[in-house]
Coordinates of N, CA and C in Angstrom, one line a residue:
S161 N 118.3 118.6 22.8 CA 117.5 117.3 23.6 C 116.2 117.8 24.2
D162 N 115.4 117.1 24.6 CA 114.1 117.4 25.1 C 114.2 117.4 26.6
V163 N 113.3 118.1 27.0 CA 113.3 118.4 28.6 C 112.9 117.1 29.1
C164 N 113.5 116.6 30.1 CA 113.2 115.3 30.9 C 112.6 115.6 32.2
S165 N 112.2 114.8 33.0 CA 111.4 114.8 34.2 C 112.5 115.2 35.2
S166 N 113.9 114.7 35.1 CA 114.9 115.0 36.0 C 115.3 116.6 35.8
D167 N 115.1 117.2 34.7 CA 115.4 118.5 34.5 C 114.4 119.5 35.4
L168 N 113.3 119.0 35.7 CA 112.3 119.6 36.4 C 112.2 119.4 37.9
T169 N 113.2 118.6 38.4 CA 113.1 118.2 39.8 C 113.3 119.4 40.8
F170 N 114.3 120.3 40.3 CA 114.5 121.5 41.2 C 113.2 122.4 41.4
L171 N 112.3 122.0 40.6 CA 111.0 123.1 40.8 C 110.0 122.3 41.7
K172 N 110.2 121.0 42.1 CA 109.2 120.2 42.9 C 109.6 120.4 44.2
I173 N 110.7 121.1 44.7 CA 111.0 121.2 46.1 C 110.4 122.5 46.7
G174 N 109.8 122.3 47.8 CA 109.1 123.4 48.5 C 107.8 123.9 47.9
V175 N 107.4 125.1 48.3 CA 106.1 125.6 47.9 C 106.0 125.9 46.3
H176 N 105.0 125.9 45.8 CA 104.9 126.0 44.4 C 105.1 127.6 44.1
M177 N 106.1 127.8 43.3 CA 106.6 129.4 43.1 C 106.4 129.5 41.6
A178 N 106.3 130.8 41.1 CA 106.3 131.0 39.8 C 107.7 130.6 39.0
V179 N 107.6 130.2 38.0 CA 108.7 129.9 37.1 C 109.3 131.0 36.6
S180 N 110.5 131.2 36.8 CA 111.2 132.6 36.3 C 111.9 132.3 35.0
I181 N 112.3 133.5 34.5 CA 113.3 133.3 33.2 C 114.6 132.6 33.7
R182 N 115.1 132.8 34.7 CA 116.2 132.1 35.4 C 116.1 130.6 35.3
D183 N 114.8 130.1 35.7 CA 114.6 128.7 35.9 C 114.8 128.2 34.3
V184 N 114.1 128.8 33.4 CA 114.1 128.5 32.0 C 115.6 128.4 31.5
A185 N 116.3 129.5 31.9 CA 117.7 129.4 31.3 C 118.5 128.1 32.0
K186 N 118.3 128.0 33.3 CA 118.9 127.0 33.8 C 118.8 125.6 33.3
A187 N 117.5 125.4 33.0 CA 116.9 124.0 32.4 C 117.3 123.9 31.0
T188 N 117.6 124.9 30.2 CA 118.0 124.8 29.0 C 119.6 124.8 28.7
G189 N 120.1 125.5 29.8 CA 121.6 125.6 29.6 C 122.1 126.7 28.9
V190 N 121.3 127.8 28.8 CA 121.7 129.0 28.1 C 121.5 130.1 29.0
S191 N 122.0 131.2 28.6 CA 121.9 132.6 29.4 C 120.4 133.0 29.6
V192 N 120.2 133.9 30.5 CA 119.0 134.6 30.8 C 118.8 135.5 29.7
S193 N 119.8 136.0 29.3 CA 119.7 136.9 28.1 C 119.2 136.3 26.6
T194 N 119.8 135.1 26.5 CA 119.4 134.3 25.4 C 117.9 133.9 25.5
V195 N 117.4 133.5 26.6 CA 116.0 133.0 27.0 C 115.0 134.2 26.7
S196 N 115.4 135.6 27.1 CA 114.7 136.7 27.0 C 114.5 137.0 25.6
R197 N 115.7 136.9 24.9 CA 115.6 137.1 23.5 C 114.9 136.2 22.6
A198 N 115.0 135.0 23.0 CA 114.1 134.0 22.2 C 112.7 134.0 22.5
L199 N 112.3 134.3 23.8 CA 110.9 134.5 24.0 C 110.3 135.7 23.6
N200 N 111.0 136.7 23.1 CA 110.8 138.0 22.6 C 110.8 137.8 21.1
G201 N 111.1 136.9 20.6 CA 111.2 136.5 19.1 C 112.3 137.4 18.2
Y202 N 113.3 137.6 18.8 CA 114.5 138.2 18.3 C 115.0 137.2 17.2
S203 N 115.6 137.8 16.1 CA 116.0 136.7 15.0 C 117.3 136.4 15.1
D204 N 118.0 137.1 16.0 CA 119.5 136.6 16.2 C 119.7 135.2 17.2
V205 N 118.6 134.6 17.5 CA 118.8 133.6 18.2 C 118.5 132.2 17.3
N206 N 119.3 131.3 17.4 CA 119.5 130.2 16.6 C 117.8 129.6 16.6
K207 N 117.4 129.2 15.5 CA 115.9 128.5 15.5 C 115.9 127.4 16.4
E208 N 116.8 126.5 16.3 CA 116.9 125.3 17.3 C 116.8 125.6 18.8
T209 N 117.7 126.6 19.0 CA 117.8 127.2 20.3 C 116.2 127.8 20.7
Q210 N 115.9 128.6 19.8 CA 114.5 129.2 20.3 C 113.4 128.2 20.5
Q211 N 113.5 127.2 19.7 CA 112.4 126.0 19.8 C 112.7 125.5 21.1
K212 N 113.8 125.0 21.5 CA 114.2 124.3 22.7 C 113.8 125.3 23.9
I213 N 114.0 126.6 24.0 CA 113.8 127.4 25.0 C 112.0 127.4 25.1
Q214 N 111.5 127.7 24.0 CA 110.0 127.7 24.0 C 109.4 126.5 24.7
K215 N 109.9 125.2 24.1 CA 109.5 124.0 24.6 C 109.7 123.9 26.2
T216 N 110.8 124.2 26.5 CA 111.1 124.1 27.9 C 110.2 125.0 28.8
A217 N 110.0 126.3 28.3 CA 109.4 127.3 28.9 C 108.0 126.9 29.2
K218 N 107.3 126.1 28.1 CA 106.0 125.8 28.1 C 105.9 124.4 29.1
A219 N 107.0 123.5 29.1 CA 107.0 122.4 29.9 C 107.0 122.9 31.4
L220 N 107.6 123.8 31.8 CA 107.8 124.3 33.2 C 106.6 125.2 33.6
G221 N 105.9 125.6 32.6 CA 104.7 126.5 33.1 C 105.1 128.0 33.2
Y222 N 106.0 128.3 32.4 CA 106.6 129.8 32.4 C 105.6 130.6 31.8
Q223 N 105.3 131.9 32.5 CA 104.5 132.9 32.2 C 105.2 134.0 32.4
R224 N 105.2 135.0 31.4 CA 105.6 136.4 31.5 C 105.1 137.0 32.7
S225 N 105.8 137.9 33.2 CA 105.1 138.6 34.5 C 103.9 139.3 34.4
E226 N 103.7 140.0 33.0 CA 102.3 140.6 32.8 C 101.3 139.6 32.6
E227 N 101.4 138.4 32.3 CA 100.7 137.4 32.1 C 100.1 136.7 33.4
R228 N 100.9 136.7 34.4 CA 100.7 136.4 35.8 C 99.7 137.1 36.6
R229 N 99.4 138.4 36.1 CA 98.8 139.4 37.0 C 97.2 139.2 36.7

């Protein structure tokens, strides 16, 4: 399923903070490990799951820690 605005509500509370890998995991309903593996291109992550994670990460504005610097 697609990311909807209600999935992003928890990020609108308080100060704007950097989106973490945990936030992406929570929004997609998978483990932090799965998000990490999907974003790093490991082939053992289901293609559909990988696409969902990438789409969600983009929608949330996730940036890898080295990209934030």
